[in-house]
mmCIF file of C-alpha atoms in Angstrom:
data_model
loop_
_atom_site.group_PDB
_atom_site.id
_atom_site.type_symbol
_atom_site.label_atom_id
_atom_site.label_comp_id
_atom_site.label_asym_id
_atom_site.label_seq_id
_atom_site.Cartn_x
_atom_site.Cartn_y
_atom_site.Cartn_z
ATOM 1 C CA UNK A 1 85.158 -20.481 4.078
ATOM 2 C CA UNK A 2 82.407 -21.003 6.153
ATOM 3 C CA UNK A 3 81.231 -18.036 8.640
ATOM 4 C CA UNK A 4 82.987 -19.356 11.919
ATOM 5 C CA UNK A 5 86.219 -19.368 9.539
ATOM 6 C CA UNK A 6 85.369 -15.932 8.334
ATOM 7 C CA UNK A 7 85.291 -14.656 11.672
ATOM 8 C CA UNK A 8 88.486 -16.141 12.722
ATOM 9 C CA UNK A 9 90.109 -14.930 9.328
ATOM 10 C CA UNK A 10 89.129 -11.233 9.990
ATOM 11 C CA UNK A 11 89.975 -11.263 13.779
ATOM 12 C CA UNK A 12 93.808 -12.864 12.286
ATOM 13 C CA UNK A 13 94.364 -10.822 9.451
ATOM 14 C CA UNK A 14 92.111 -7.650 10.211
ATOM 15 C CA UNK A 15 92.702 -7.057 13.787
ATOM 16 C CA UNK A 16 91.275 -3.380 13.360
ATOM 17 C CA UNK A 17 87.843 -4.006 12.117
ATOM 18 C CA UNK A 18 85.100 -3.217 14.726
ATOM 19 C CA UNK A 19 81.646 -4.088 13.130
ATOM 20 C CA UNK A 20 80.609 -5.760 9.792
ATOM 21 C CA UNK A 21 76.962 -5.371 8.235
ATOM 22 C CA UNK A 22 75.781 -6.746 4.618
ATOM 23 C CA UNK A 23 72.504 -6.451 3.547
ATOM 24 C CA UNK A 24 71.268 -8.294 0.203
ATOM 25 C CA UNK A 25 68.076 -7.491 -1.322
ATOM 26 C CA UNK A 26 67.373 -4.995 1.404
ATOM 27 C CA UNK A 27 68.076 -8.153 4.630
ATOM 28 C CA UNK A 28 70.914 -8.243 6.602
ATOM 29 C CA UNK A 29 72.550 -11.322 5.579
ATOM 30 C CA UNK A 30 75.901 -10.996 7.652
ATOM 31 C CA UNK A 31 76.501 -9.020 10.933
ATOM 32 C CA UNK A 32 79.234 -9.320 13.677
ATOM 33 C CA UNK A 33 82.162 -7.190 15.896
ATOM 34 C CA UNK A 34 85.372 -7.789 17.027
ATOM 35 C CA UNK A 35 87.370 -5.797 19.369
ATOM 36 C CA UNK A 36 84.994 -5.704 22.386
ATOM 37 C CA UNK A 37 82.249 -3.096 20.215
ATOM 38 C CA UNK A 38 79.048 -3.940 20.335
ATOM 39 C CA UNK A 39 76.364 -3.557 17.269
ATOM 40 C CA UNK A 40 75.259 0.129 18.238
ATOM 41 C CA UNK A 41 78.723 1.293 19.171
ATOM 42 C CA UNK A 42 80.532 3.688 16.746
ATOM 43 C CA UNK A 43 83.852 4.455 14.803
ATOM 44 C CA UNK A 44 85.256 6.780 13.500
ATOM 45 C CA UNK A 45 84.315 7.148 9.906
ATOM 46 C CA UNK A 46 87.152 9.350 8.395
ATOM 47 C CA UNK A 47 87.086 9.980 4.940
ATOM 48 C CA UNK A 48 83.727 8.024 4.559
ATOM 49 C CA UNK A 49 82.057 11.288 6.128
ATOM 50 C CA UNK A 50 82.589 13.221 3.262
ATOM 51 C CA UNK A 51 79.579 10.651 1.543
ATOM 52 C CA UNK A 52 77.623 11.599 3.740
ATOM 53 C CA UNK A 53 78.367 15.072 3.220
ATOM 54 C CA UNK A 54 77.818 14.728 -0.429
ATOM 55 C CA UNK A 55 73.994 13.647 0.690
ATOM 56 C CA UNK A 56 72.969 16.217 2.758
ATOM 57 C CA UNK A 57 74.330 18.606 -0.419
ATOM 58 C CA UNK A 58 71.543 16.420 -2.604
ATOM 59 C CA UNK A 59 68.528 16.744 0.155
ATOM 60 C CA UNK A 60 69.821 20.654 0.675
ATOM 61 C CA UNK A 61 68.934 20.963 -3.418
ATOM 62 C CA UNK A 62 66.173 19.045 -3.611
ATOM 63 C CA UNK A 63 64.646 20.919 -0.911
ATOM 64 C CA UNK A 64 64.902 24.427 -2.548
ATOM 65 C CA UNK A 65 67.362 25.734 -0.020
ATOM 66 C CA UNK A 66 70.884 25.354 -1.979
ATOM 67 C CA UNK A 67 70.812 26.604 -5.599
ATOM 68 C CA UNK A 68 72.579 24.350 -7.467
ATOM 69 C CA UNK A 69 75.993 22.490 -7.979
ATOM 70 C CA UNK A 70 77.178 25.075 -10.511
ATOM 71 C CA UNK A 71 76.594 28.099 -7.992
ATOM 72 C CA UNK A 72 79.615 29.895 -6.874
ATOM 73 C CA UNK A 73 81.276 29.451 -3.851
ATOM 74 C CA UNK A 74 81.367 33.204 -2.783
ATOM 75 C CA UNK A 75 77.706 34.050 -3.585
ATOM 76 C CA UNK A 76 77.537 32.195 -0.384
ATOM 77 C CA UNK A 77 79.775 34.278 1.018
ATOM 78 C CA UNK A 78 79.400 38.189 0.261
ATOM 79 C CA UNK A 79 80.791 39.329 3.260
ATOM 80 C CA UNK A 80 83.996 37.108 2.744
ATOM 81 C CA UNK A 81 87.083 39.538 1.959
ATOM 82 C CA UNK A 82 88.576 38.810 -1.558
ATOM 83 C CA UNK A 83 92.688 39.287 -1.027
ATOM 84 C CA UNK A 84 94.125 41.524 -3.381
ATOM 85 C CA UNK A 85 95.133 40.102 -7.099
ATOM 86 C CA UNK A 86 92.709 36.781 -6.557
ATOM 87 C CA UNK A 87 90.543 35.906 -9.113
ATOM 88 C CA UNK A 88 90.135 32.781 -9.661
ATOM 89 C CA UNK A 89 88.283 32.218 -6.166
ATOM 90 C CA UNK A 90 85.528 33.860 -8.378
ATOM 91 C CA UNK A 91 84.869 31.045 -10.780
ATOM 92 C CA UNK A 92 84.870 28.113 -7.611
ATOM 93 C CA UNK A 93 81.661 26.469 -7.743
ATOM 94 C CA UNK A 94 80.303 23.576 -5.241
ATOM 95 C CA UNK A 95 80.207 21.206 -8.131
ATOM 96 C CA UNK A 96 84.620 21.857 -8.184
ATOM 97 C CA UNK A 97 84.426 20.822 -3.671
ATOM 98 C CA UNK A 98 82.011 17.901 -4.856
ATOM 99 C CA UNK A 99 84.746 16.322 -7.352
ATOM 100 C CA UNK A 100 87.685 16.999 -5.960
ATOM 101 C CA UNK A 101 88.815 19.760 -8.235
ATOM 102 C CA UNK A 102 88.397 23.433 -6.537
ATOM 103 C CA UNK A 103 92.208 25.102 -6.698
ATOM 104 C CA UNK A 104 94.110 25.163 -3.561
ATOM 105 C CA UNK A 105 97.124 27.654 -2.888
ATOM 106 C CA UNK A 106 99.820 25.460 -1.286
ATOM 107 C CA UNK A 107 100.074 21.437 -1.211
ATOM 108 C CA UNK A 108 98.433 19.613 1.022
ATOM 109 C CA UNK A 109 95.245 20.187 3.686
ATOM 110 C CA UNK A 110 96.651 23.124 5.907
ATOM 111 C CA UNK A 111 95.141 21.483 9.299
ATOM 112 C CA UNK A 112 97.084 24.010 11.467
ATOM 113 C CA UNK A 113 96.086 26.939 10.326
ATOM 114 C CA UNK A 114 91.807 26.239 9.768
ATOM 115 C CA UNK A 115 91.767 24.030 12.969
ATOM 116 C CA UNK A 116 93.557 26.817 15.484
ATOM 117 C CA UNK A 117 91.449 29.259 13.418
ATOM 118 C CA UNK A 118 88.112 30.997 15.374
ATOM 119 C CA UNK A 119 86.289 29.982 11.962
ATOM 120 C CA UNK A 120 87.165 27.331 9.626
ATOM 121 C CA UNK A 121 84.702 28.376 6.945
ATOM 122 C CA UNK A 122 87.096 31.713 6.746
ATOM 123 C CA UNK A 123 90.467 29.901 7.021
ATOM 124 C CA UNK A 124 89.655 27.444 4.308
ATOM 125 C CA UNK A 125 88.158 30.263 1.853
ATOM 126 C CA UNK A 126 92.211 31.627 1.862
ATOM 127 C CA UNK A 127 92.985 28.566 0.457
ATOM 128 C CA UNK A 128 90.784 28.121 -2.307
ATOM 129 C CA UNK A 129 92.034 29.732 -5.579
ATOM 130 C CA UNK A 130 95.176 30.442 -6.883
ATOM 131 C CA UNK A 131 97.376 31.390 -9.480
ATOM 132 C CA UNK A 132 97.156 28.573 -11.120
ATOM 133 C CA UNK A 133 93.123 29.298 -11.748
ATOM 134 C CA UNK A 134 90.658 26.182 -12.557
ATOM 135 C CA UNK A 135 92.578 22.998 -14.292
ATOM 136 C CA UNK A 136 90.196 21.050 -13.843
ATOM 137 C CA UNK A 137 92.625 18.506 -11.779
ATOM 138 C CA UNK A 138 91.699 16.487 -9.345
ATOM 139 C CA UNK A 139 93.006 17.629 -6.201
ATOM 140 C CA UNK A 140 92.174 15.675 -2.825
ATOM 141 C CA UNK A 141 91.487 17.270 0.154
ATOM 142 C CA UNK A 142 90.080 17.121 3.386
ATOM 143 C CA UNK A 143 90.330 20.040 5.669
ATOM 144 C CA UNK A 144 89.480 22.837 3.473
ATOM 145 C CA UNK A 145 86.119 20.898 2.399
ATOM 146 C CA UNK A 146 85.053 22.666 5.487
ATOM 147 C CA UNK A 147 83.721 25.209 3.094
ATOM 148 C CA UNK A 148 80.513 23.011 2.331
ATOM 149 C CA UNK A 149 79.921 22.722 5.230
ATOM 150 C CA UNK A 150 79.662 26.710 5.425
ATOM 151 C CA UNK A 151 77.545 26.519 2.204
ATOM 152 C CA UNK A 152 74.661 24.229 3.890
ATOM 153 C CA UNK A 153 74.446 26.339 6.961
ATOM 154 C CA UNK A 154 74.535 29.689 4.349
ATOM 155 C CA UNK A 155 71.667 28.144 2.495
ATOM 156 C CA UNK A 156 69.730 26.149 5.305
ATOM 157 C CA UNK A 157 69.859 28.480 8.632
ATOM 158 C CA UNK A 158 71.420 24.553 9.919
ATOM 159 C CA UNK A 159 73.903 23.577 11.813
ATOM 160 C CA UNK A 160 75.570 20.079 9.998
ATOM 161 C CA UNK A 161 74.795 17.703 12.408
ATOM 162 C CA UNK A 162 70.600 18.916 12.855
ATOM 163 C CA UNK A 163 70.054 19.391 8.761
ATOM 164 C CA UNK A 164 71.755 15.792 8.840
ATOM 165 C CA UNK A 165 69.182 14.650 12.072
ATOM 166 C CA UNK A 166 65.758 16.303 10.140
ATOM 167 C CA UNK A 167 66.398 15.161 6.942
ATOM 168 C CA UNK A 168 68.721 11.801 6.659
ATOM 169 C CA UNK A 169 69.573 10.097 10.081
ATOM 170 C CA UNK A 170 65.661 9.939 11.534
ATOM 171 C CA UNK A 171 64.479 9.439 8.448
ATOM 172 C CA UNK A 172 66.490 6.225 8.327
ATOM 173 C CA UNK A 173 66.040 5.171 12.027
ATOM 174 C CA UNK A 174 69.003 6.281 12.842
ATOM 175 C CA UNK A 175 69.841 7.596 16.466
ATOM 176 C CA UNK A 176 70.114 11.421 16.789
ATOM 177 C CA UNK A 177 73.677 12.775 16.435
ATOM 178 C CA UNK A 178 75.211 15.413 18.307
ATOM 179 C CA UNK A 179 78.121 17.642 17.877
ATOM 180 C CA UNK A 180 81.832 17.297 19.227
ATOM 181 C CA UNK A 181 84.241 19.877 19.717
ATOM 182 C CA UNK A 182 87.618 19.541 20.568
ATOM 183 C CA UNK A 183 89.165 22.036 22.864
ATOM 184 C CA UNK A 184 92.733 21.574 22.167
ATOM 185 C CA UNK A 185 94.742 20.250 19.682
ATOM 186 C CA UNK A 186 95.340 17.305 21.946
ATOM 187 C CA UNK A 187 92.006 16.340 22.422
ATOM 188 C CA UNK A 188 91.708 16.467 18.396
ATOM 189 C CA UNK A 189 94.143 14.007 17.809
ATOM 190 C CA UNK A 190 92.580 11.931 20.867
ATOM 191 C CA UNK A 191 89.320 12.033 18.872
ATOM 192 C CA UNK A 192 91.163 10.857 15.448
ATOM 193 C CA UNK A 193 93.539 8.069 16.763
ATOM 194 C CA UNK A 194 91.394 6.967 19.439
ATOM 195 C CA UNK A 195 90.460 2.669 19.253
ATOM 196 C CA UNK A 196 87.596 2.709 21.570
ATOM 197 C CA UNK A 197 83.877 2.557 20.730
ATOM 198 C CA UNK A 198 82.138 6.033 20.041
ATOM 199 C CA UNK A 199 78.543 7.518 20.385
ATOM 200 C CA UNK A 200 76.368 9.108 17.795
ATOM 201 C CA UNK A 201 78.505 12.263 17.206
ATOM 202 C CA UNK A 202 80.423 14.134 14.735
ATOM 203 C CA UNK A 203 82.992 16.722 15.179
ATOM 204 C CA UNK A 204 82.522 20.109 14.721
ATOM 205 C CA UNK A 205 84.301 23.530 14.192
ATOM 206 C CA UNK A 206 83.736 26.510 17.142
ATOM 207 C CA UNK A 207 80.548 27.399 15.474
ATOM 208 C CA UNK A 208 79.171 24.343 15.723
ATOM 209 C CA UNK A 209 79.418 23.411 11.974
ATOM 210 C CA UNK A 210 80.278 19.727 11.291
ATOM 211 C CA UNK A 211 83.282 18.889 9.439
ATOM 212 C CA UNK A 212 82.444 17.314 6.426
ATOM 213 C CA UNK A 213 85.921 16.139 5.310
ATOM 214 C CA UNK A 214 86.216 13.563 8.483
ATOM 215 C CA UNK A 215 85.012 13.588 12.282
ATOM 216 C CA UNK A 216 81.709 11.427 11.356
ATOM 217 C CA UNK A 217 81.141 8.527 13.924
ATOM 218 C CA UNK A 218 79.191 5.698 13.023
ATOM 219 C CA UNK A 219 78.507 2.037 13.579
ATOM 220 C CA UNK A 220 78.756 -0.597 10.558
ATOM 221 C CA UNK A 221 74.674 -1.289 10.237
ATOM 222 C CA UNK A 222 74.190 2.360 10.124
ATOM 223 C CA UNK A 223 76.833 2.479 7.746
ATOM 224 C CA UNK A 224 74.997 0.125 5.441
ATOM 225 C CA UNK A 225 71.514 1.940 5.854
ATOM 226 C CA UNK A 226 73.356 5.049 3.959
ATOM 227 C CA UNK A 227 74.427 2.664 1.419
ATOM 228 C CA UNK A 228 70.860 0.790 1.107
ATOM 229 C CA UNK A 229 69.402 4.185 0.464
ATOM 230 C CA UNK A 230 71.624 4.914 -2.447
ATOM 231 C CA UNK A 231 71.107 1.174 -3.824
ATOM 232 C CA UNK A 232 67.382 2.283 -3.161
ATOM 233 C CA UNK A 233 68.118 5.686 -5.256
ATOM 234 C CA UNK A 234 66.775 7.662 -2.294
ATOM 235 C CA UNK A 235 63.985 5.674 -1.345
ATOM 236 C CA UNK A 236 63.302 4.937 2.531
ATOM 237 C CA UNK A 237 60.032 2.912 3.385
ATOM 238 C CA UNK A 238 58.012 4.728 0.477
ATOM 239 C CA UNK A 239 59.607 8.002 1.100
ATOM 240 C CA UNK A 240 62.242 10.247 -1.274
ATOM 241 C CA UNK A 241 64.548 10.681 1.219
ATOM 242 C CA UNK A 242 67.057 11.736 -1.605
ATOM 243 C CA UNK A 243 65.728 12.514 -5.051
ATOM 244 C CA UNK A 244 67.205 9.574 -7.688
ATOM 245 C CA UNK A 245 68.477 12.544 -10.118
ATOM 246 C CA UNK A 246 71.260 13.488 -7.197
ATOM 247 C CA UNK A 247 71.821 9.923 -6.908
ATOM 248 C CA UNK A 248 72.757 9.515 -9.788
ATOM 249 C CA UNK A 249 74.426 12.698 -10.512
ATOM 250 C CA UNK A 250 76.151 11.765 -7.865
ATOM 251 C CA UNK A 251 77.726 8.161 -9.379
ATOM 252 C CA UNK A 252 78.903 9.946 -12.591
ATOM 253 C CA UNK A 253 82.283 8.827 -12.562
ATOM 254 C CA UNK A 254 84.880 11.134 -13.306
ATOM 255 C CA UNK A 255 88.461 9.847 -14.272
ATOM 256 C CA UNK A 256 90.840 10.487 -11.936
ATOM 257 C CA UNK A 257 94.984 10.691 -12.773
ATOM 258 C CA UNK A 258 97.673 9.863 -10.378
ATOM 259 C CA UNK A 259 98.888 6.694 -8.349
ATOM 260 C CA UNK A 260 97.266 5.886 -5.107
ATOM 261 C CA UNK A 261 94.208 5.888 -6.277
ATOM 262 C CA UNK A 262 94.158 2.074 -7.489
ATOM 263 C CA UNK A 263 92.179 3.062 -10.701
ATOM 264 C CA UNK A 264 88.670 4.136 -9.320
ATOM 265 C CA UNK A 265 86.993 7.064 -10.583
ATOM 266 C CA UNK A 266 85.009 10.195 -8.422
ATOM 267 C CA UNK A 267 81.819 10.871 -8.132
ATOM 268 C CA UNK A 268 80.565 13.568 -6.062
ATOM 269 C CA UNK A 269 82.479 12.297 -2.809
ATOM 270 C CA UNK A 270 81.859 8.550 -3.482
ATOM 271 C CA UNK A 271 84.897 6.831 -5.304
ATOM 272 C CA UNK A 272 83.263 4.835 -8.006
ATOM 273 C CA UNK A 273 84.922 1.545 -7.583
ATOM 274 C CA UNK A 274 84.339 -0.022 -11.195
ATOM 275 C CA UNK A 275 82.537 2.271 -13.454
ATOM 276 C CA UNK A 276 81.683 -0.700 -15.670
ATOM 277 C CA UNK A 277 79.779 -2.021 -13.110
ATOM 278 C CA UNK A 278 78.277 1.101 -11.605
ATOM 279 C CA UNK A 279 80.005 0.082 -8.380
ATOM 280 C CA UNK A 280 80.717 2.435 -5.806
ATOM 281 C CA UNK A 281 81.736 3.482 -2.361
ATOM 282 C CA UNK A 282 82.201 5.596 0.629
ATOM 283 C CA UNK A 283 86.037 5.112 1.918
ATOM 284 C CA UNK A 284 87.511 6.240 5.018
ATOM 285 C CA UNK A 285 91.503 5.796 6.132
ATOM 286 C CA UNK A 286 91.876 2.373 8.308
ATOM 287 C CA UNK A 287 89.476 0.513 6.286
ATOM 288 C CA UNK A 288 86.182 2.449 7.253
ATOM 289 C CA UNK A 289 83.816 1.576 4.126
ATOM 290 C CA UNK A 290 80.751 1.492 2.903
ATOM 291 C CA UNK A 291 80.487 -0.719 -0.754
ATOM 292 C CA UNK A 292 77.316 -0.865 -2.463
ATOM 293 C CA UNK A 293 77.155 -2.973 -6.069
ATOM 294 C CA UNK A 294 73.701 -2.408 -7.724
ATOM 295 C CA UNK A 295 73.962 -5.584 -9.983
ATOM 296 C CA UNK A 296 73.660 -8.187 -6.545
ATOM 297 C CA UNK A 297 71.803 -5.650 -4.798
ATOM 298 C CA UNK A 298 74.458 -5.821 -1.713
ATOM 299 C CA UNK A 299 75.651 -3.625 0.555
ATOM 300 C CA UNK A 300 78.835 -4.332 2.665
ATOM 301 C CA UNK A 301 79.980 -1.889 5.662
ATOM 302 C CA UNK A 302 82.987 -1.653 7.528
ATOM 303 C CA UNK A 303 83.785 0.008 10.190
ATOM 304 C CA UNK A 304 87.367 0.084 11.896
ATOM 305 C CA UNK A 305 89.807 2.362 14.205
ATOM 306 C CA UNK A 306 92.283 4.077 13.662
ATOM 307 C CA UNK A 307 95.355 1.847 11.757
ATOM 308 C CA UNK A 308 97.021 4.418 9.475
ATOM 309 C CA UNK A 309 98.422 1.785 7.116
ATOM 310 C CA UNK A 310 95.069 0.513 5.941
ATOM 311 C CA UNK A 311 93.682 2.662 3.089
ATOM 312 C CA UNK A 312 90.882 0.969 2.472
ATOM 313 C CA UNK A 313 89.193 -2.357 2.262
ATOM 314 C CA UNK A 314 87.764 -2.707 -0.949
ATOM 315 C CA UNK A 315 89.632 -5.870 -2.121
ATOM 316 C CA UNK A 316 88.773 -7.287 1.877
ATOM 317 C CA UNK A 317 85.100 -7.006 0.809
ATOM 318 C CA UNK A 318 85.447 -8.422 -2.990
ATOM 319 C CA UNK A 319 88.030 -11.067 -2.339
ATOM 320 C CA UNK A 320 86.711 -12.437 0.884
ATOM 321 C CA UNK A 321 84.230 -11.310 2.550
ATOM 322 C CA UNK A 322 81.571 -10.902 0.202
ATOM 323 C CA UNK A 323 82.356 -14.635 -1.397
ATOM 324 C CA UNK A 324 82.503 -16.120 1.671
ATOM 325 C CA UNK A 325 78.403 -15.114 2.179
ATOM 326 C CA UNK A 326 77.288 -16.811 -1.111
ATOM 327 C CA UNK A 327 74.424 -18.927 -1.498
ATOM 328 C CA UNK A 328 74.793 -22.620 -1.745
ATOM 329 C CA UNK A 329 71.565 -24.422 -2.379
ATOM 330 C CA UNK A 330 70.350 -20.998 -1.762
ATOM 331 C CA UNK A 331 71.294 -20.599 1.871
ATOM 332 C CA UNK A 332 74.111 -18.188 3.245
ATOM 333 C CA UNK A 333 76.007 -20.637 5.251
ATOM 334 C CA UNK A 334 72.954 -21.293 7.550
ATOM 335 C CA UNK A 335 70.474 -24.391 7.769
ATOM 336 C CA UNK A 336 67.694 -23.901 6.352
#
């Protein structure tokens, strides 16, 4: 399949896919968009925030102003009111949000009740525990990670979205973000579902705190700089943007039971793809993705709208796309 039949392919048989960047060896050896966005233009993210998220926790510890992963949730939050006959909120520590396994009363993310809330930090702390206390289960959730963000702006005096401008977006090149807050519950489903192209913003709670489950919007060649960095281990143009002991802290994989989850493990909110072969990604619903395999030094992202059927793309970008880009006679599909 050469690259005008790749194109075709993906606008056939992926009609939701916005913007496509792979980078090899640090070049971009593959970029184009479909559905009238433009390279700078910007989806939705979904899930695939919560990678990001799991970042600016790494840069927040390396910089002295978060503790550690094995701190406890509440000695962030002293003033927060424990409810009578809860304990196990006591033993919560940022390392159970990183992997997936803090307790949860109830099934489910309660979006209702922390997104009509006045603070979300709050209404996703009366979720966490339980009388079930710590199993150690992996528990998926989206909503109620809300919490870290709470943590960085405890630790770092930061709102999300200017601890992620200072110390990972400009650092990268990447345009400034600003917050988005959606009045009404209306407008919040606008800003999920909606197909058209977005600026440099991510949603936020009414404080102004960015959620870190979701609500990140961001173009496919940005997508791929965050996943160059990590292939980098936290390097950026001779600086440590991210210390290489959180990245790879980070990439332990962690098993993970249950169907859905097509076998990958967890990492600290990357899903680690094949654990034999240290690959790894950041996955958002409708195919928003950002792969990264160490062994060919690659880098594929994805970005998409919303299509609620499409999990992710993973097998897109093994099966097709990234064969389609490889060398012969050492060119990618180009003259050379």
């Amino acid at each position: 399949m050469n690259r005008k039949e790749l194109y075709q392919y993906i606008q056939d048989e992926q009609p939701n896919i916005c913007q496509i960047s792979v980078l090899q060896n640090g070049n971009e050896i593959y970029s184009a968009e479909w559905n009238g966005y433009q390279r700078t233009d910007c989806t939705h993210i979904m899930s695939a925030t919560k990678s990001i998220m799991s970042l600016l926790v790494g840069i927040a510890i390396d910089q002295g102003m978060l503790g550690s992963v094995d701190d406890s949730v509440l000695s962030y939050f002293p003033e927060y009111p424990i409810k009578r006959g809860e304990k196990t909120i006591y033993d919560v520590t940022i390392k159970h949000l990183l992997t997936m396994r803090a307790p949860y009363k109830g099934h489910g993310d309660p979006w209702t009740k922390v997104c009509t809330s006045e603070d979300w930090t709050a209404a996703s702390l009366d979720f966490l525990g339980g009388r079930r206390g710590i199993t150690g289960e992996f528990a998926y959730r989206t909503v109620c990670l809300h919490i870290l963000s709470g943590i960085l702006y405890k630790a770092t005096g930061m709102k999300t979205v200017d601890f992620a401008n200072q110390y990972l977006f400009d650092p990268l090149g990447i345009q400034e973000y600003k917050n988005y807050y959606a009045e009404t519950a209306a407008e919040h489903k606008k800003f999920t579902m909606d197909k058209l192209p977005r600026k440099n913003v991510w949603f936020s709670d009414p404080q102004g705190l960015g959620t870190p489950g979701y609500g990140l919007c961001m173009s496919a060649a940005d997508m791929a700089k965050i996943g160059q960095l990590c292939l980098q281990n936290g390097v950026q143009d001779g600086e440590q943007i991210v210390s290489s002991n959180w990245i790879k802290e980070m990439l332990v994989p962690k098993a993970v039971m249950g169907d859905g989850f097509q076998g990958m493990s967890y990492g600290y909110l990357w899903w680690i793809v094949h654990p034999e072969k240290s690959i790894y990604a950041a996955i958002g619903n409708s195919g928003n993705v950002i792969y990264v395999d160490p062994n060919r030094k690659t880098v594929a992202a994805v970005s998409s709208y919303f299509k609620p059927t499409v999990f992710d793309r993973v097998d897109f970008i093994e099966d097709v796309l990234l064969p389609a880009l490889q060398p012969v006679n050492g060119c990618f599909h180009e003259p050379c």
